[in-house]
Coordinates of C-alpha atoms and ligand atoms in Angstrom, one line a residue:
M1 CA -0.3 -28.0 -21.3
P2 CA 2.8 -25.5 -21.8
E3 CA 6.1 -26.6 -21.5
T4 CA 7.4 -23.1 -19.9
K5 CA 4.4 -21.4 -17.4
K6 CA 3.4 -18.2 -17.6
D7 CA 3.3 -15.4 -14.9
I8 CA -0.3 -15.0 -13.6
R9 CA 0.2 -11.8 -12.5
A10 CA 1.9 -11.1 -16.1
L11 CA -2.3 -11.6 -17.0
T12 CA -4.6 -8.6 -17.5
R13 CA -8.5 -9.3 -15.4
E14 CA -9.2 -9.6 -19.6
Q15 CA -6.8 -12.1 -20.5
L16 CA -7.7 -14.3 -16.8
R17 CA -11.2 -14.1 -17.6
H18 CA -10.2 -15.4 -21.2
F19 CA -8.2 -18.8 -19.9
F20 CA -11.6 -19.3 -18.6
V21 CA -13.5 -19.1 -21.5
S22 CA -11.0 -20.4 -24.0
K23 CA -10.6 -23.8 -20.9
G24 CA -15.0 -24.1 -20.8
D25 CA -15.3 -23.0 -18.2
K26 CA -16.8 -19.3 -17.3
A27 CA -15.1 -16.0 -17.7
F28 CA -16.8 -14.3 -13.9
R29 CA -13.8 -17.8 -12.7
G30 CA -10.8 -14.9 -13.7
N31 CA -12.8 -12.4 -11.6
Q32 CA -12.6 -14.7 -9.4
V33 CA -8.9 -15.3 -10.0
Y34 CA -8.1 -12.1 -10.3
E35 CA -9.3 -11.0 -7.0
W36 CA -7.3 -13.9 -5.1
L37 CA -3.9 -11.9 -6.6
W38 CA -4.7 -8.7 -6.1
Q39 CA -6.9 -7.9 -3.8
K40 CA -6.4 -11.1 -1.4
S41 CA -2.3 -11.2 -2.0
A42 CA -3.0 -14.8 -2.5
Y43 CA 0.8 -16.2 -3.4
S44 CA -0.3 -20.1 -3.8
F45 CA -3.7 -21.8 -6.2
D46 CA -4.2 -23.6 -2.8
G47 CA -5.6 -21.0 -1.5
M48 CA -8.1 -19.7 -3.5
T49 CA -11.0 -21.6 -1.4
N50 CA -13.9 -20.7 -3.7
L51 CA -12.4 -22.8 -6.9
S52 CA -13.0 -26.4 -7.2
K53 CA -9.6 -29.2 -7.3
E54 CA -9.8 -29.2 -10.2
T55 CA -9.6 -25.8 -12.3
R56 CA -6.0 -25.1 -8.8
Q57 CA -5.0 -27.8 -10.4
M58 CA -5.4 -27.1 -13.9
L59 CA -3.9 -23.5 -13.2
E60 CA -0.9 -24.7 -11.2
D61 CA -0.7 -26.6 -14.5
Y62 CA -0.3 -23.0 -16.5
F63 CA 1.6 -20.5 -14.3
V64 CA 2.8 -20.1 -11.5
I65 CA 2.4 -16.7 -9.2
N66 CA 6.3 -15.7 -9.2
H67 CA 5.8 -12.9 -6.1
I68 CA 8.5 -11.0 -3.4
R69 CA 8.7 -13.0 -0.1
V70 CA 10.0 -10.7 2.9
D71 CA 13.5 -11.5 3.8
Q72 CA 14.8 -10.2 6.2
M73 CA 12.8 -7.4 8.6
Q74 CA 15.0 -4.8 10.6
R75 CA 13.6 -2.2 13.0
S76 CA 15.2 1.0 13.9
N77 CA 14.7 2.3 17.5
D78 CA 12.8 5.4 15.7
G79 CA 10.0 2.5 14.7
T80 CA 11.3 2.1 11.1
I81 CA 11.1 -0.7 8.9
K82 CA 13.4 -1.9 6.4
N83 CA 12.7 -5.1 4.8
A84 CA 15.5 -7.0 1.7
V85 CA 12.9 -8.3 -0.2
Q86 CA 13.8 -10.8 -2.4
L87 CA 12.5 -11.4 -6.1
H88 CA 11.7 -15.0 -7.7
D89 CA 15.0 -15.1 -9.2
D90 CA 17.0 -14.4 -5.5
L91 CA 17.8 -10.9 -6.8
V92 CA 17.4 -8.0 -3.7
V93 CA 15.6 -5.0 -2.9
E94 CA 15.0 -2.9 0.4
S95 CA 12.1 -1.2 0.2
V96 CA 11.6 0.9 3.8
L97 CA 8.4 2.1 6.6
I98 CA 9.1 5.5 7.8
P99 CA 6.0 6.1 10.3
T100 CA 5.4 9.0 12.2
D101 CA 2.9 10.6 14.8
T102 CA 0.0 10.7 11.9
R103 CA 1.6 8.8 9.1
T104 CA 3.2 6.1 7.9
T105 CA 4.9 5.9 4.4
A106 CA 6.4 3.3 2.6
C107 CA 9.6 3.9 0.7
V108 CA 10.1 1.0 -2.4
S109 CA 12.0 0.1 -4.9
S110 CA 12.0 0.9 -8.2
Q111 CA 14.3 -0.6 -9.2
V112 CA 17.4 -3.8 -8.7
G113 CA 20.5 -1.4 -8.2
C114 CA 20.8 1.8 -10.2
S115 CA 22.4 3.3 -13.7
L116 CA 23.1 6.3 -12.2
D117 CA 26.4 7.1 -10.5
C118 CA 25.3 9.6 -8.0
K119 CA 28.8 10.1 -5.8
F120 CA 26.9 10.1 -2.4
C121 CA 24.6 7.4 -2.9
A122 CA 25.1 3.2 -1.7
T123 CA 22.9 2.6 -4.6
A124 CA 24.8 3.9 -7.3
R125 CA 27.8 1.3 -6.5
L126 CA 25.5 -1.3 -7.2
K127 CA 25.4 -1.7 -10.9
R128 CA 21.8 -1.5 -12.3
M129 CA 21.2 -5.5 -13.1
R130 CA 16.8 -5.2 -13.8
N131 CA 13.9 -3.0 -14.0
L132 CA 11.1 -4.2 -11.6
N133 CA 7.8 -5.5 -12.9
P134 CA 4.7 -3.4 -11.8
D135 CA 3.8 -6.1 -9.4
E136 CA 7.6 -6.6 -8.1
I137 CA 6.7 -2.9 -7.0
Y138 CA 2.7 -3.5 -6.2
D139 CA 3.8 -6.0 -4.1
Q140 CA 6.4 -4.3 -1.4
V141 CA 3.8 -1.3 -0.7
V142 CA 1.5 -4.6 0.0
A143 CA 4.3 -5.9 2.5
I144 CA 4.4 -1.9 4.2
D145 CA 0.5 -1.6 4.0
N146 CA 0.5 -5.0 5.8
Q147 CA 4.0 -4.6 8.2
S148 CA 1.6 -0.6 8.9
K149 CA -2.0 -2.7 10.3
L150 CA 0.1 -5.1 11.9
Y151 CA 2.7 -2.7 14.1
F152 CA 1.1 0.3 14.1
D153 CA -2.5 -0.2 13.9
R154 CA -3.8 1.6 10.4
P155 CA -3.2 1.1 7.2
L156 CA -0.2 3.0 4.1
S157 CA -0.8 6.0 4.2
N158 CA 1.6 7.7 2.2
I159 CA 4.2 5.9 -0.8
V160 CA 7.4 7.5 -2.2
F161 CA 9.7 5.8 -5.1
M162 CA 13.2 6.9 -2.8
G163 CA 14.2 3.5 -2.4
M164 CA 16.8 2.3 -5.2
G165 CA 16.4 3.1 -8.9
E166 CA 15.6 5.7 -10.8
P167 CA 11.7 5.3 -10.8
L168 CA 12.0 7.5 -14.0
M169 CA 13.8 4.7 -16.2
N170 CA 12.0 2.1 -15.7
Y171 CA 9.0 4.0 -16.5
N172 CA 6.1 2.1 -17.4
N173 CA 6.9 -0.6 -15.2
V174 CA 6.7 2.4 -12.6
L175 CA 3.4 4.1 -13.8
K176 CA 1.3 0.1 -14.1
A177 CA 2.4 -0.2 -10.6
I178 CA 1.1 3.2 -9.8
D179 CA -2.4 1.6 -11.5
K180 CA -3.0 -0.5 -9.3
I181 CA -2.1 0.8 -6.5
T182 CA -4.4 3.7 -6.8
S183 CA -7.0 1.8 -8.3
P184 CA -10.6 0.1 -6.6
D185 CA -9.5 -3.3 -7.9
G186 CA -5.9 -3.5 -6.5
L187 CA -5.7 -0.9 -3.2
G188 CA -7.6 2.2 -4.1
M189 CA -5.3 5.2 -2.4
S190 CA -5.4 8.2 -4.1
P191 CA -2.6 8.9 -6.1
K192 CA -2.0 12.3 -4.4
R193 CA -0.2 10.5 -1.8
I194 CA 2.5 9.0 -3.6
T195 CA 5.6 10.8 -4.8
V196 CA 7.9 9.6 -7.9
S197 CA 11.3 11.1 -6.5
T198 CA 13.5 11.4 -9.6
S199 CA 16.7 13.0 -10.7
G200 CA 15.6 14.4 -13.5
V201 CA 14.7 12.5 -16.4
P202 CA 13.9 15.4 -18.9
K203 CA 12.2 13.2 -21.5
M204 CA 10.1 11.5 -19.0
I205 CA 9.0 14.6 -17.3
K206 CA 7.2 15.5 -20.1
K207 CA 6.1 12.7 -21.3
M208 CA 4.3 12.3 -16.8
A209 CA 2.7 15.1 -18.0
D210 CA 1.4 14.6 -21.2
E211 CA -0.1 10.8 -19.9
G212 CA -1.8 13.4 -17.1
V213 CA -0.7 12.0 -13.9
K214 CA -1.9 13.0 -11.1
F215 CA 0.8 11.8 -8.5
N216 CA 3.5 13.9 -7.2
L217 CA 6.8 14.7 -8.7
A218 CA 9.8 15.2 -6.6
V219 CA 13.0 16.5 -8.5
S220 CA 16.9 15.6 -7.0
L221 CA 18.5 18.5 -7.6
H222 CA 21.6 18.9 -4.8
S223 CA 22.9 21.8 -6.8
A224 CA 21.2 24.5 -9.6
I225 CA 25.2 24.9 -11.0
D226 CA 25.9 23.2 -13.8
E227 CA 29.2 21.9 -13.0
L228 CA 28.9 21.6 -9.7
R229 CA 25.6 19.9 -10.4
T230 CA 27.4 17.3 -13.0
S231 CA 30.3 16.1 -10.6
I232 CA 27.9 15.2 -7.8
M233 CA 25.8 13.3 -10.5
P234 CA 27.3 12.6 -13.9
F235 CA 23.6 11.9 -15.3
N236 CA 23.4 15.8 -15.8
A237 CA 26.7 16.0 -18.1
T238 CA 23.7 14.9 -20.5
F239 CA 20.6 16.1 -18.7
P240 CA 21.7 19.4 -18.3
L241 CA 20.1 21.5 -16.3
S242 CA 18.4 24.1 -19.7
D243 CA 16.7 21.1 -19.9
L244 CA 15.5 19.8 -17.1
R245 CA 14.6 23.2 -16.0
E246 CA 12.5 23.6 -19.6
S247 CA 11.2 19.4 -18.8
L248 CA 9.8 21.4 -15.0
Q249 CA 8.4 24.4 -16.5
Y250 CA 6.3 22.3 -18.9
W251 CA 5.2 20.0 -16.5
Y252 CA 3.7 22.7 -13.8
Q253 CA 2.0 24.0 -17.1
K254 CA 0.4 21.2 -17.7
T255 CA -0.7 19.5 -14.0
K256 CA -0.9 22.6 -11.9
K257 CA 1.7 20.8 -9.4
R258 CA 4.1 22.2 -7.9
I259 CA 7.2 20.1 -7.5
T260 CA 9.6 19.5 -4.2
Y261 CA 13.4 19.4 -4.9
E262 CA 15.6 17.3 -3.1
Y263 CA 18.6 19.5 -1.7
V264 CA 21.1 18.1 0.4
V265 CA 23.9 20.5 1.9
W266 CA 26.9 19.2 2.0
E267 CA 30.0 20.5 3.6
G268 CA 32.8 23.1 1.1
I269 CA 30.8 20.9 -2.0
N270 CA 26.9 23.7 -1.9
D271 CA 27.5 25.5 1.0
T272 CA 28.2 28.6 -0.1
Q273 CA 25.6 31.5 -0.5
K274 CA 26.7 31.3 -4.5
D275 CA 24.9 28.0 -4.0
V276 CA 22.0 29.2 -2.7
D277 CA 21.1 32.1 -4.9
A278 CA 21.6 29.8 -8.4
L279 CA 18.8 27.5 -6.3
V280 CA 17.0 30.3 -5.6
K281 CA 16.8 31.6 -8.9
F282 CA 16.2 28.0 -10.4
C283 CA 12.8 28.1 -7.7
R284 CA 11.0 30.7 -10.2
F285 CA 11.4 29.2 -12.8
A286 CA 7.9 26.5 -11.4
P287 CA 6.4 26.9 -8.3
S288 CA 7.4 24.3 -6.0
K289 CA 9.2 23.7 -2.7
V290 CA 12.7 22.9 -1.4
N291 CA 13.0 20.1 0.8
L292 CA 16.7 19.6 2.8
I293 CA 17.3 16.1 3.6
E294 CA 20.5 15.5 6.5
Y295 CA 22.5 14.1 4.8
N296 CA 23.2 10.3 5.9
P297 CA 26.9 9.1 5.5
I298 CA 27.9 6.0 3.3
D299 CA 31.2 4.6 4.2
D300 CA 33.9 5.8 2.6
G301 CA 32.9 9.7 3.8
E302 CA 34.3 11.8 0.9
F303 CA 31.0 13.9 1.5
S304 CA 29.5 15.5 5.7
Q305 CA 26.8 17.0 6.1
A306 CA 27.2 20.6 6.2
S307 CA 27.7 22.7 9.3
E308 CA 23.8 23.8 11.3
E309 CA 24.8 28.0 10.1
A310 CA 25.3 26.8 6.7
I311 CA 21.7 25.3 5.8
Q312 CA 20.2 27.6 7.9
R313 CA 21.7 30.5 5.4
Y314 CA 20.1 28.4 2.5
V315 CA 16.4 28.4 4.4
H316 CA 16.3 32.6 5.3
T317 CA 17.2 33.3 2.4
L318 CA 14.5 30.2 0.9
E319 CA 12.4 32.3 2.6
K320 CA 13.3 35.5 1.6
N321 CA 12.3 34.5 -1.9
H322 CA 8.6 33.2 -0.6
I323 CA 10.3 30.0 -1.4
T324 CA 8.2 27.1 0.9
V325 CA 11.2 25.5 2.2
T326 CA 11.2 22.4 5.2
I327 CA 14.1 20.8 6.6
R328 CA 13.3 16.2 6.6
R329 CA 15.3 14.8 9.6
S330 CA 16.7 11.1 9.0
R331 CA 14.8 8.0 9.6
G332 CA 16.2 4.7 10.4
K333 CA 19.6 5.7 10.5
D334 CA 20.6 3.0 13.0
I335 CA 20.0 0.1 10.5
D336 CA 20.9 2.7 7.5
A337 CA 17.7 2.9 6.0
A338 CA 18.0 6.0 5.6
C339 CA 17.6 7.6 1.8
G340 CA 20.6 6.8 0.1
Q341 CA 22.0 4.7 2.8
L342 CA 19.9 0.7 1.3
A343 CA 22.8 -1.3 0.3
N344 CA 25.2 0.2 3.1
K345 CA 27.0 -3.1 3.7
G346 CA 25.8 -5.4 1.9
Ligands
LIG401 N1 16.6 8.2 -8.2 C1 15.4 8.9 -7.9 C2 15.0 7.8 -6.3 C3 16.0 7.4 -5.0 S1 17.2 8.2 -4.3 C4 16.9 10.2 -7.0 O1 17.6 10.4 -7.4 O2 15.1 10.5 -6.8 C5 16.1 8.7 -2.5 C6 16.7 10.3 -2.5 O3 17.8 10.2 -1.6 C7 16.7 11.4 -3.2 O4 17.1 12.8 -3.1 C8 18.5 11.0 -3.8 O5 18.9 12.3 -3.7 C9 18.7 10.6 -1.7 N2 20.0 10.5 -1.2 C10 21.1 9.1 -2.2 N3 21.7 9.7 -1.3 C11 21.9 9.6 -0.2 C12 22.7 10.0 1.0 N4 23.5 9.8 1.1 N5 21.9 10.9 2.2 C13 20.7 11.5 2.1 N6 20.0 11.7 0.8 C14 20.3 10.7 -0.4

């Protein structure tokens, strides 16, 4: 017997089949266990009822099943559900279920904390503690899928990587999780219903394009003027807009997928015509649309939502230039579940 037990969920189906053969058992046991782990989300070996007691004990001797636990669930007046998710090492991330009339969207985390330092985001105040592994990301989706069935009588329809963390700084694990989410072995969801949101890491955007991914890309832009963007999103100094732009052109060439720019308009920060014009110019480089997000205040109030007039100026100018623009109203604000509020109030 091994001294330290391995997380069984780190094993591929093939490795599990191998394990059983190496123990003198049949390879198909590996398939059975794989199904328990990934299709039936079993959290204990004891629950794997089509295995003999001896087999279950053997698994217990060699492995653990590391899984997340939804520790606290809060429901907003608008139906939004925020989960505090406890990881096997007791760290906590958050994930959110956002219902509308026609769909249920899961907003999931990719890291514990975040290494970027966006001035308007609550998660930025937690330093990055670690990356989530693929099954911790997958489990958040499964948990929300179950909540969607339970509370709204329908399965999850969409996933956005807009929770805590920067997905492209945990690229491999995010992609592995998406593989499982989209695979018939896992949840079998269409990649077209998944959106990865990034602050913009040019090298990784190119890598994704090269790998021919089928999910959607959203970029948190917030300003198309370098100096200003660096002041609110300091990593822009390392990845300036020219590099970002080039990577997005590359993305479009390779994937033919339109890019969504997420954009908050703040009073006295990016609410002038000059800001709008810079955005219009940026949008010309690759087919894109703009999603104007309502600002969700985080406690100290250095930033505030721009006036309706300023927002309409954006809408008007973008539309005049034939750029699609939508306004996204915030959800779950009363429970700090809205964009950028995760991690607010501890
Ligand atoms: N790191 C990734 C994903 C997490 S943030 C990214 O930057 O895209 C998800 C979205 O919420 C981003 O568009 C981010 O800019 C936005 N956001 C962060 N704080 C916000 C706040 N206080 N109000 C509104 N949106 C916010």
